[in-house]
Amino acid sequence: MSLVDYLKRLLVGRPLKSSENDDQNLSRFAALALLSSDALSSVAYGTEQIVVVLVTLSAAAIWYSLPIALVVLILLASLILSYRQIIHAYPHGGGAYVVSSENLGKNAGLIAGGSLLVDYMLTVAVSVSAGAEAIASAIPSLYHHRVLISIIIVLLLMLMNLRGLRESAGLLMTPVYSFIAVITILIVVGLFKIVTGAEPMHATAQVGAVVPGISMALLLRAFSSGSSSLTGVEAISNAVPFFKKPRAKNAAGTLAMMGLILGFFFTGITFLNYWFGIVPTAEVTVLSQVGEAVFGKGIMFYILQFVTALILAVAANTGFSAFPVLAYNLAKDKFLPHRYQDRGDRLGYSNGIITLALGSIILLLIFQGSTERLIPLYSVGVFIPFTLSQTGMVLKWRKEGKHWLRKSIANIIGALISFSIVIILFVYRLVDIWPFFIIMPILIFAFYKVHTHYKNVAEQLRLSDDVKLHEYDGNTVIVLVGNVTQVNIGAINYARSIGDYVIAMHVSLEENEEKEREIRHEFREKFPDVRFSVVRSPYRSIINPVSRYVDRVSKNAKEHNYTTTILIPEFVPNKTWKRSLHNQTALRLRFRLSYRDDIIISTYNYHLKK
Amino acid sequence: MSLVDYLKRLLVGRPLKSSENDDQNLSRFAALALLSSDALSSVAYGTEQIVVVLVTLSAAAIWYSLPIALVVLILLASLILSYRQIIHAYPHGGGAYVVSSENLGKNAGLIAGGSLLVDYMLTVAVSVSAGAEAIASAIPSLYHHRVLISIIIVLLLMLMNLRGLRESAGLLMTPVYSFIAVITILIVVGLFKIVTGAEPMHATAQVGAVVPGISMALLLRAFSSGSSSLTGVEAISNAVPFFKKPRAKNAAGTLAMMGLILGFFFTGITFLNYWFGIVPTAEVTVLSQVGEAVFGKGIMFYILQFVTALILAVAANTGFSAFPVLAYNLAKDKFLPHRYQDRGDRLGYSNGIITLALGSIILLLIFQGSTERLIPLYSVGVFIPFTLSQTGMVLKWRKEGKHWLRKSIANIIGALISFSIVIILFVYRLVDIWPFFIIMPILIFAFYKVHTHYKNVAEQLRLSDDVKLHEYDGNTVIVLVGNVTQVNIGAINYARSIGDYVIAMHVSLEENEEKEREIRHEFREKFPDVRFSVVRSPYRSIINPVSRYVDRVSKNAKEHNYTTTILIPEFVPNKTWKRSLHNQTALRLRFRLSYRDDIIISTYNYHLKK
């Protein structure tokens, strides 16, 4: 086992058989940990996003957060119901991309798929930097290394996901279930104190109070900001194939559970915030203020801070679960390179995992960890696929016939609300989301480029009905010869075995005419039976003169109905790092010659013992 | 011409013949611009480095900068004289690495060479960030993009140097000669004002005044800081082969000219600084204060600022001239990979240029442009090679016999002063220079690793006196077959032409037993005469089962005195970017099989038309 193999085994684990796929599947309990961290972590900032917009008018406007939360809840309910239907209708997974392309056509599907691909990269970058900031606020000396910490977290998540699904679920359970426990305690204790009268109301204004200057525009903006809490809902429907059997049933159950928890948390925190009359400040988050109001500044308060930091850091993992499956689906339909279909040693789609990690690291480096301004962009990227997939479901029900209207209610409501959010974002946040209008056309263009290419290839490769094989009369072999060394013996032996006409070709740099004569003499002495041919290179490039010479030989060979083979000797050292010390020219030569017709490029590997 | 070739031609220029090398050579005037920017730019901070140390005691201690400047001048003179001798003794270039290894042994040479390799990367990083800061102080809105600007400057310098020496010299002449002109005017005008009595003395203390608390340690630290001005002196002796003929004479003349200018500037600025009683501040550099004192805040003052910024930015170019030659020398002696010996299309050592650019970009990214703290490290890396090369020269003169002591005077003085500076740095700056003690052993270790490898290879490849060729009885060819497509026709044609025994091998993934049967049937129908063999892969890896199968076939072939060839079909699309959509498996397979003995790996390139 080589060192690379050993390291890979150590980090990634032993390879799994394809048939072990079933064992690798997720229970509901594990799936909730693995797939809901993104959605659940958003309650850490969801309420705040609403209230921040409202207090730009006045603190009295905070009561509007309650009706707005209600609309968000309705949206959440319709999304959950609708995605449950999607899970049952598409048990092989897929989510927005599959649903949209099947029901609304390829373009809609690609817009949904493209948005989500970019979105998962944004999720990872945004969550990981939030996590790194949380770590840095615990250990201030790390503040200047936030970007480095973020990158390390991304790499750890990548490794964890390359190791396989179940094991990452294991690692994620603690943070996710701790967060669920702590937030539940927070809300229950808060409500208990309110009900027992221990905490009188401090709200800035009664529900229904008239707030001068309130406008629909403000409420819409507050609503669109608050709905950013719903961004992680898609993940479960994408990941149905990873569930234990019965897959669709388990996935739907997990989704319902996540929806209930998310709704309870969101309403609870929004209500507590209203009751305690908390106004957001730049330094302290709303969730942290609610915690202080309920727990006081005791141990529970610090635990709340800690689990919040943790879940933000692991929220990135949702992207790692969903991106590779989406990339797989796009690759299956020939819109992304085939390699996204390959499963790695541990049955994860390794290439997707690695691409996602690289993409988010690049985002982290470009934005140097200041990724907050990416959030509106990220919301657009979520609600466009939501709108498309819900609309797609409506069309599907309609096509399938009776009771379609009843089945469609959740989808229609979901589609309308999602669509409204997209419009609100386009109207009020254009300054943040313009890159969307640049990235999407480029992506769609790239999807189609790849697709056309694969389709063309398939067409070109199709065999005609009667295959006629061709009989050659002989074989020309050109052996590339550097100095006169041990390597030549094996190469020439092979060339003479397969070839009817063998040429040893030496490239001479103009400056060394004397050396050229010397080599010619030495070669003739050692290999008297082999034809030796010298090619001059005044530009020091070995590539150009060799390919010109090979072209000439191959033209000649073709006229005689001969094949042409060029045999390039390469050194194979006993250690991999030593490869970089050799074969640079061979590599470039092989690349150049690969564009020539009817030339077989063969490698004679000479193994170095030391 | 492909797009890549076209871009390369556009950026780098048309290829030059090796015989055009002579035309490519530098006049003294051009060489001064090309090779002295590093040394000359250091007068922008040399005086300041001395004075900053002295004023930690008191402003009255500034007068000591004059005697210290004198010692620096003596050191400069001895270095210049000594390097002139080196140039004449080693007209093929080389500087410290060549001189030390020839006279003090390989280890000394490698320490000198290794230090300088790292140093040139540091030079580039440090100078380029200084230049970027100068640009940012002119256009404050660019302040947050300093690292990006630095990287862009490095890339521009890289391109300029890939285009070739003379053209970079052309671009650099304006900044260097403008700087020389402006500093000359500064010193002449300043002295004129002093001599005519227009500027009475404002010095903080008379020369010779007793300063309480002055210590040898302080003076030594001031001296070691001031000698950082001398760091660019090595460059010319490294670059002798680039000069016009007579090379040694021209190089020596250029070096002397640079020494005179540098000495004049350094003394002049130090004296003016003393006379005007300037005390360094954090915000304004000493040179800039001297400029204000002489010119007032008029147009000349701003021109001075501008040319200073420019020369700092181009000082990095010295590294680009010297690093590739040093890497070439190390590669020629087999301590670095061969590829550093290759000249590019424009006769520059492209790989050295690119390595230097990458190394300094990595330094810029790691230190985010705050490269000032690298300066002591950088001084150690210069004065160790200085010490070694001067000592080497002394030994050389001694070996060569009579008058050796007379010839050695400059070298002995230079060696002693350089060595003292190294000691001073080790004693007073250990906290900044510790990485030196980690980097150097690693580098030396790597040099020897590479060296041993190349030496072993040369030994293994040596031919015995009587070469015996082997006659094979036949050839086995394995053709890798995916689906039944057009590609197979050509591959099988070729295989049957060279092979006496042809096997078409198909890898089947366990899950697709039905598909396997289908392919087998289809293949037999289309190619009834070819043996078809299926290899199963339960782990989805194509690599492992194929290499096991090939091993079996090759063992069998060897027993029958047959050769073994594996023919791997690859797609060659009409556009280079499409390559990434294919052949991933072929690439990995070829890598794995290259470690097998006696297997020839052949590629059948199938050209896609669309």
mmCIF file of C-alpha atoms in Angstrom, chain B residues 278-551:
data_model
loop_
_atom_site.group_PDB
_atom_site.id
_atom_site.type_symbol
_atom_site.label_atom_id
_atom_site.label_comp_id
_atom_site.label_asym_id
_atom_site.label_seq_id
_atom_site.Cartn_x
_atom_site.Cartn_y
_atom_site.Cartn_z
ATOM 1 C CA ILE B 278 15.757 64.932 11.596
ATOM 2 C CA VAL B 279 14.198 62.516 14.074
ATOM 3 C CA PRO B 280 12.256 59.598 12.549
ATOM 4 C CA THR B 281 8.499 59.409 13.166
ATOM 5 C CA ALA B 282 6.061 56.587 12.554
ATOM 6 C CA GLU B 283 4.110 58.441 9.876
ATOM 7 C CA VAL B 284 6.779 60.088 7.709
ATOM 8 C CA THR B 285 9.935 58.370 6.474
ATOM 9 C CA VAL B 286 13.353 59.937 7.024
ATOM 10 C CA LEU B 287 13.934 60.243 3.267
ATOM 11 C CA SER B 288 10.665 62.117 2.932
ATOM 12 C CA GLN B 289 11.618 64.488 5.799
ATOM 13 C CA VAL B 290 15.006 65.131 4.216
ATOM 14 C CA GLY B 291 13.200 65.845 0.962
ATOM 15 C CA GLU B 292 10.887 68.331 2.673
ATOM 16 C CA ALA B 293 13.815 70.038 4.394
ATOM 17 C CA VAL B 294 15.684 70.443 1.106
ATOM 18 C CA PHE B 295 12.921 71.080 -1.411
ATOM 19 C CA GLY B 296 10.103 72.402 0.770
ATOM 20 C CA LYS B 297 6.647 70.947 0.069
ATOM 21 C CA GLY B 298 6.775 71.774 -3.640
ATOM 22 C CA ILE B 299 6.635 69.780 -6.856
ATOM 23 C CA MET B 300 10.096 68.255 -6.303
ATOM 24 C CA PHE B 301 8.977 66.836 -2.975
ATOM 25 C CA TYR B 302 6.088 64.997 -4.615
ATOM 26 C CA ILE B 303 8.302 63.785 -7.465
ATOM 27 C CA LEU B 304 10.660 62.361 -4.829
ATOM 28 C CA GLN B 305 7.754 60.493 -3.202
ATOM 29 C CA PHE B 306 6.623 59.152 -6.546
ATOM 30 C CA VAL B 307 9.990 57.870 -7.770
ATOM 31 C CA THR B 308 10.641 56.289 -4.365
ATOM 32 C CA ALA B 309 7.386 54.390 -4.634
ATOM 33 C CA LEU B 310 8.264 53.324 -8.176
ATOM 34 C CA ILE B 311 11.732 52.041 -7.389
ATOM 35 C CA LEU B 312 10.423 50.049 -4.425
ATOM 36 C CA ALA B 313 7.918 48.411 -6.710
ATOM 37 C CA VAL B 314 10.535 47.485 -9.311
ATOM 38 C CA ALA B 315 13.198 46.470 -6.777
ATOM 39 C CA ALA B 316 11.440 43.122 -6.798
ATOM 40 C CA ASN B 317 12.751 42.640 -10.300
ATOM 41 C CA THR B 318 16.283 42.022 -9.036
ATOM 42 C CA GLY B 319 14.980 38.800 -7.566
ATOM 43 C CA PHE B 320 13.502 37.864 -10.926
ATOM 44 C CA SER B 321 16.872 38.323 -12.598
ATOM 45 C CA ALA B 322 18.916 36.463 -10.000
ATOM 46 C CA PHE B 323 16.706 33.591 -8.776
ATOM 47 C CA PRO B 324 16.369 31.725 -12.112
ATOM 48 C CA VAL B 325 20.156 31.806 -12.698
ATOM 49 C CA LEU B 326 20.833 30.509 -9.211
ATOM 50 C CA ALA B 327 18.230 27.780 -9.669
ATOM 51 C CA TYR B 328 19.864 26.946 -13.001
ATOM 52 C CA ASN B 329 23.242 26.565 -11.304
ATOM 53 C CA LEU B 330 21.785 24.355 -8.593
ATOM 54 C CA ALA B 331 19.953 22.252 -11.203
ATOM 55 C CA LYS B 332 23.105 21.900 -13.304
ATOM 56 C CA ASP B 333 24.789 20.416 -10.233
ATOM 57 C CA LYS B 334 21.749 18.113 -9.780
ATOM 58 C CA PHE B 335 20.550 19.719 -6.530
ATOM 59 C CA LEU B 336 17.304 20.985 -8.033
ATOM 60 C CA PRO B 337 15.037 19.329 -10.623
ATOM 61 C CA HIS B 338 16.408 19.367 -14.185
ATOM 62 C CA ARG B 339 13.575 21.491 -15.368
ATOM 63 C CA TYR B 340 15.198 24.614 -13.923
ATOM 64 C CA GLN B 341 17.752 24.253 -16.706
ATOM 65 C CA ASP B 342 15.217 24.586 -19.505
ATOM 66 C CA ARG B 343 15.184 27.894 -21.294
ATOM 67 C CA GLY B 344 11.763 29.070 -22.376
ATOM 68 C CA ASP B 345 10.702 30.448 -25.735
ATOM 69 C CA ARG B 346 12.319 33.783 -24.933
ATOM 70 C CA LEU B 347 15.557 32.288 -23.544
ATOM 71 C CA GLY B 348 14.723 33.062 -19.910
ATOM 72 C CA TYR B 349 14.719 30.203 -17.413
ATOM 73 C CA SER B 350 10.931 30.069 -17.309
ATOM 74 C CA ASN B 351 10.563 27.521 -14.505
ATOM 75 C CA GLY B 352 12.713 29.565 -12.146
ATOM 76 C CA ILE B 353 10.736 32.706 -12.946
ATOM 77 C CA ILE B 354 7.441 30.953 -12.312
ATOM 78 C CA THR B 355 8.650 29.289 -9.099
ATOM 79 C CA LEU B 356 9.820 32.634 -7.735
ATOM 80 C CA ALA B 357 6.504 34.271 -8.567
ATOM 81 C CA LEU B 358 4.518 31.484 -6.900
ATOM 82 C CA GLY B 359 6.753 31.467 -3.817
ATOM 83 C CA SER B 360 6.429 35.191 -3.271
ATOM 84 C CA ILE B 361 2.673 35.124 -3.876
ATOM 85 C CA ILE B 362 2.400 32.460 -1.165
ATOM 86 C CA LEU B 363 4.477 34.660 1.190
ATOM 87 C CA LEU B 364 2.206 37.614 0.384
ATOM 88 C CA LEU B 365 -0.896 35.555 1.122
ATOM 89 C CA ILE B 366 0.495 34.138 4.376
ATOM 90 C CA PHE B 367 1.613 37.513 5.710
ATOM 91 C CA GLN B 368 -1.255 39.419 4.083
ATOM 92 C CA GLY B 369 1.196 42.058 2.914
ATOM 93 C CA SER B 370 2.624 42.818 6.404
ATOM 94 C CA THR B 371 6.057 41.724 5.313
ATOM 95 C CA GLU B 372 8.202 44.229 7.297
ATOM 96 C CA ARG B 373 8.944 41.701 10.006
ATOM 97 C CA LEU B 374 10.621 39.539 7.391
ATOM 98 C CA ILE B 375 13.519 42.012 7.004
ATOM 99 C CA PRO B 376 15.883 40.600 9.708
ATOM 100 C CA LEU B 377 15.349 37.101 8.290
ATOM 101 C CA TYR B 378 16.156 38.504 4.913
ATOM 102 C CA SER B 379 19.404 40.125 6.209
ATOM 103 C CA VAL B 380 20.613 36.816 7.671
ATOM 104 C CA GLY B 381 19.906 35.194 4.333
ATOM 105 C CA VAL B 382 22.112 37.747 2.601
ATOM 106 C CA PHE B 383 25.037 38.036 4.991
ATOM 107 C CA ILE B 384 25.596 34.314 5.396
ATOM 108 C CA PRO B 385 26.236 33.901 1.650
ATOM 109 C CA PHE B 386 28.350 37.087 1.729
ATOM 110 C CA THR B 387 30.516 35.637 4.509
ATOM 111 C CA LEU B 388 30.838 32.300 2.754
ATOM 112 C CA SER B 389 31.695 33.695 -0.658
ATOM 113 C CA GLN B 390 34.287 36.130 0.724
ATOM 114 C CA THR B 391 35.909 33.378 2.758
ATOM 115 C CA GLY B 392 35.832 31.212 -0.329
ATOM 116 C CA MET B 393 37.681 33.870 -2.311
ATOM 117 C CA VAL B 394 40.390 34.110 0.352
ATOM 118 C CA LEU B 395 40.953 30.344 0.140
ATOM 119 C CA LYS B 396 40.969 30.540 -3.647
ATOM 120 C CA TRP B 397 43.675 33.245 -3.698
ATOM 121 C CA ARG B 398 45.678 31.320 -1.214
ATOM 122 C CA LYS B 399 45.523 28.151 -3.285
ATOM 123 C CA GLU B 400 46.521 30.057 -6.397
ATOM 124 C CA GLY B 401 49.756 31.157 -4.748
ATOM 125 C CA LYS B 402 51.740 34.379 -4.692
ATOM 126 C CA HIS B 403 50.397 37.810 -3.789
ATOM 127 C CA TRP B 404 47.441 36.040 -2.254
ATOM 128 C CA LEU B 405 47.412 38.245 0.807
ATOM 129 C CA ARG B 406 47.305 41.439 -1.271
ATOM 130 C CA LYS B 407 44.476 40.068 -3.390
ATOM 131 C CA SER B 408 42.636 38.925 -0.296
ATOM 132 C CA ILE B 409 42.531 42.170 1.669
ATOM 133 C CA ALA B 410 39.115 43.242 0.423
ATOM 134 C CA ASN B 411 37.763 39.715 0.916
ATOM 135 C CA ILE B 412 39.134 39.357 4.424
ATOM 136 C CA ILE B 413 37.632 42.665 5.529
ATOM 137 C CA GLY B 414 34.342 41.813 3.805
ATOM 138 C CA ALA B 415 34.230 38.362 5.357
ATOM 139 C CA LEU B 416 34.919 39.688 8.839
ATOM 140 C CA ILE B 417 32.319 42.446 8.674
ATOM 141 C CA SER B 418 29.686 40.173 7.117
ATOM 142 C CA PHE B 419 30.376 37.512 9.708
ATOM 143 C CA SER B 420 30.057 40.072 12.488
ATOM 144 C CA ILE B 421 26.703 41.147 11.136
ATOM 145 C CA VAL B 422 25.516 37.545 11.113
ATOM 146 C CA ILE B 423 26.622 37.159 14.731
ATOM 147 C CA ILE B 424 24.962 40.445 15.715
ATOM 148 C CA LEU B 425 21.744 39.322 14.047
ATOM 149 C CA PHE B 426 21.877 35.924 15.758
ATOM 150 C CA VAL B 427 22.422 37.606 19.137
ATOM 151 C CA TYR B 428 20.015 40.531 18.913
ATOM 152 C CA ARG B 429 17.353 39.320 16.486
ATOM 153 C CA LEU B 430 16.852 35.649 17.271
ATOM 154 C CA VAL B 431 13.151 36.231 17.825
ATOM 155 C CA ASP B 432 12.773 37.243 14.154
ATOM 156 C CA ILE B 433 15.202 34.875 12.516
ATOM 157 C CA TRP B 434 14.395 31.504 14.081
ATOM 158 C CA PRO B 435 12.603 30.297 10.926
ATOM 159 C CA PHE B 436 16.032 30.332 9.273
ATOM 160 C CA PHE B 437 17.057 27.385 11.442
ATOM 161 C CA ILE B 438 14.036 25.417 10.302
ATOM 162 C CA ILE B 439 14.014 26.323 6.623
ATOM 163 C CA MET B 440 17.705 25.766 5.953
ATOM 164 C CA PRO B 441 17.987 22.164 7.177
ATOM 165 C CA ILE B 442 14.861 21.279 5.224
ATOM 166 C CA LEU B 443 16.237 22.869 2.079
ATOM 167 C CA ILE B 444 19.655 21.240 2.413
ATOM 168 C CA PHE B 445 17.960 17.916 3.036
ATOM 169 C CA ALA B 446 15.848 18.384 -0.099
ATOM 170 C CA PHE B 447 18.912 19.365 -2.155
ATOM 171 C CA TYR B 448 20.670 16.181 -1.125
ATOM 172 C CA LYS B 449 17.593 14.048 -1.711
ATOM 173 C CA VAL B 450 17.324 15.340 -5.265
ATOM 174 C CA HIS B 451 21.068 14.964 -5.781
ATOM 175 C CA THR B 452 21.203 11.386 -4.553
ATOM 176 C CA HIS B 453 18.265 10.512 -6.731
ATOM 177 C CA TYR B 454 19.770 11.897 -9.934
ATOM 178 C CA LYS B 455 23.117 10.293 -9.150
ATOM 179 C CA ASN B 456 21.463 6.923 -8.549
ATOM 180 C CA VAL B 457 19.526 7.230 -11.774
ATOM 181 C CA ALA B 458 22.643 7.997 -13.795
ATOM 182 C CA GLU B 459 24.333 4.965 -12.277
ATOM 183 C CA GLN B 460 21.420 2.647 -12.981
ATOM 184 C CA LEU B 461 21.168 3.798 -16.568
ATOM 185 C CA ARG B 462 24.804 3.242 -17.463
ATOM 186 C CA LEU B 463 25.041 0.634 -20.219
ATOM 187 C CA SER B 464 27.262 -2.390 -19.806
ATOM 188 C CA ASP B 465 29.813 -2.850 -22.542
ATOM 189 C CA ASP B 466 28.042 -5.546 -24.480
ATOM 190 C CA VAL B 467 24.382 -4.880 -25.055
ATOM 191 C CA LYS B 468 22.287 -7.957 -25.663
ATOM 192 C CA LEU B 469 18.893 -7.461 -27.274
ATOM 193 C CA HIS B 470 16.099 -9.871 -26.510
ATOM 194 C CA GLU B 471 13.839 -11.461 -29.114
ATOM 195 C CA TYR B 472 10.206 -11.943 -28.107
ATOM 196 C CA ASP B 473 8.081 -14.678 -29.613
ATOM 197 C CA GLY B 474 4.913 -12.626 -29.807
ATOM 198 C CA ASN B 475 2.704 -9.907 -28.394
ATOM 199 C CA THR B 476 -0.341 -9.969 -26.157
ATOM 200 C CA VAL B 477 -2.605 -6.935 -26.400
ATOM 201 C CA ILE B 478 -5.431 -6.114 -23.985
ATOM 202 C CA VAL B 479 -7.917 -3.568 -25.328
ATOM 203 C CA LEU B 480 -9.978 -1.757 -22.710
ATOM 204 C CA VAL B 481 -13.602 -1.704 -23.846
ATOM 205 C CA GLY B 482 -16.386 0.376 -22.291
ATOM 206 C CA ASN B 483 -19.638 0.285 -24.210
ATOM 207 C CA VAL B 484 -19.755 -1.076 -27.721
ATOM 208 C CA THR B 485 -18.982 2.029 -29.767
ATOM 209 C CA GLN B 486 -17.155 3.397 -32.765
ATOM 210 C CA VAL B 487 -14.014 3.799 -30.640
ATOM 211 C CA ASN B 488 -13.536 0.047 -30.410
ATOM 212 C CA ILE B 489 -13.106 -0.387 -34.158
ATOM 213 C CA GLY B 490 -9.884 1.605 -34.428
ATOM 214 C CA ALA B 491 -8.487 0.252 -31.184
ATOM 215 C CA ILE B 492 -9.155 -3.352 -32.141
ATOM 216 C CA ASN B 493 -7.735 -2.788 -35.632
ATOM 217 C CA TYR B 494 -4.507 -1.558 -34.136
ATOM 218 C CA ALA B 495 -4.389 -4.281 -31.491
ATOM 219 C CA ARG B 496 -4.793 -6.981 -34.106
ATOM 220 C CA SER B 497 -2.073 -5.444 -36.215
ATOM 221 C CA ILE B 498 0.567 -5.480 -33.473
ATOM 222 C CA GLY B 499 -0.758 -8.375 -31.403
ATOM 223 C CA ASP B 500 -0.616 -12.119 -31.797
ATOM 224 C CA TYR B 501 -3.164 -12.564 -29.025
ATOM 225 C CA VAL B 502 -5.819 -9.870 -28.521
ATOM 226 C CA ILE B 503 -8.250 -9.648 -25.587
ATOM 227 C CA ALA B 504 -11.049 -7.095 -25.332
ATOM 228 C CA MET B 505 -11.578 -6.461 -21.623
ATOM 229 C CA HIS B 506 -14.738 -4.968 -20.191
ATOM 230 C CA VAL B 507 -15.150 -3.874 -16.558
ATOM 231 C CA SER B 508 -18.598 -4.540 -15.148
ATOM 232 C CA LEU B 509 -19.997 -2.959 -12.000
ATOM 233 C CA GLU B 510 -21.676 -5.646 -9.891
ATOM 234 C CA GLU B 511 -25.025 -3.863 -9.815
ATOM 235 C CA ASN B 512 -25.460 -4.121 -13.587
ATOM 236 C CA GLU B 513 -25.416 -7.819 -14.327
ATOM 237 C CA GLU B 514 -28.093 -7.407 -16.929
ATOM 238 C CA LYS B 515 -26.241 -4.632 -18.684
ATOM 239 C CA GLU B 516 -23.164 -6.848 -18.672
ATOM 240 C CA ARG B 517 -24.979 -9.613 -20.521
ATOM 241 C CA GLU B 518 -26.303 -7.071 -23.002
ATOM 242 C CA ILE B 519 -22.866 -5.657 -23.735
ATOM 243 C CA ARG B 520 -21.353 -9.106 -24.097
ATOM 244 C CA HIS B 521 -24.027 -10.012 -26.603
ATOM 245 C CA GLU B 522 -23.688 -6.788 -28.549
ATOM 246 C CA PHE B 523 -19.907 -7.030 -28.639
ATOM 247 C CA ARG B 524 -19.933 -10.627 -29.907
ATOM 248 C CA GLU B 525 -22.377 -9.646 -32.590
ATOM 249 C CA LYS B 526 -20.321 -6.726 -33.834
ATOM 250 C CA PHE B 527 -16.828 -8.187 -33.339
ATOM 251 C CA PRO B 528 -17.293 -11.945 -33.658
ATOM 252 C CA ASP B 529 -13.565 -12.679 -34.056
ATOM 253 C CA VAL B 530 -12.333 -10.925 -30.912
ATOM 254 C CA ARG B 531 -12.015 -12.574 -27.534
ATOM 255 C CA PHE B 532 -14.197 -10.710 -24.992
ATOM 256 C CA SER B 533 -13.428 -10.897 -21.309
ATOM 257 C CA VAL B 534 -15.402 -9.386 -18.430
ATOM 258 C CA VAL B 535 -13.852 -8.200 -15.168
ATOM 259 C CA ARG B 536 -16.148 -7.636 -12.188
ATOM 260 C CA SER B 537 -15.726 -4.697 -9.837
ATOM 261 C CA PRO B 538 -17.718 -4.923 -6.610
ATOM 262 C CA TYR B 539 -16.061 -1.767 -5.223
ATOM 263 C CA ARG B 540 -16.945 0.403 -8.248
ATOM 264 C CA SER B 541 -13.239 1.001 -8.741
ATOM 265 C CA ILE B 542 -12.136 0.223 -12.261
ATOM 266 C CA ILE B 543 -8.470 0.516 -11.354
ATOM 267 C CA ASN B 544 -8.022 -2.418 -8.986
ATOM 268 C CA PRO B 545 -9.714 -5.226 -10.927
ATOM 269 C CA VAL B 546 -8.108 -4.090 -14.169
ATOM 270 C CA SER B 547 -4.630 -4.092 -12.711
ATOM 271 C CA ARG B 548 -5.187 -7.532 -11.172
ATOM 272 C CA TYR B 549 -6.375 -8.874 -14.514
ATOM 273 C CA VAL B 550 -3.498 -7.274 -16.396
ATOM 274 C CA ASP B 551 -1.027 -8.745 -13.905
#
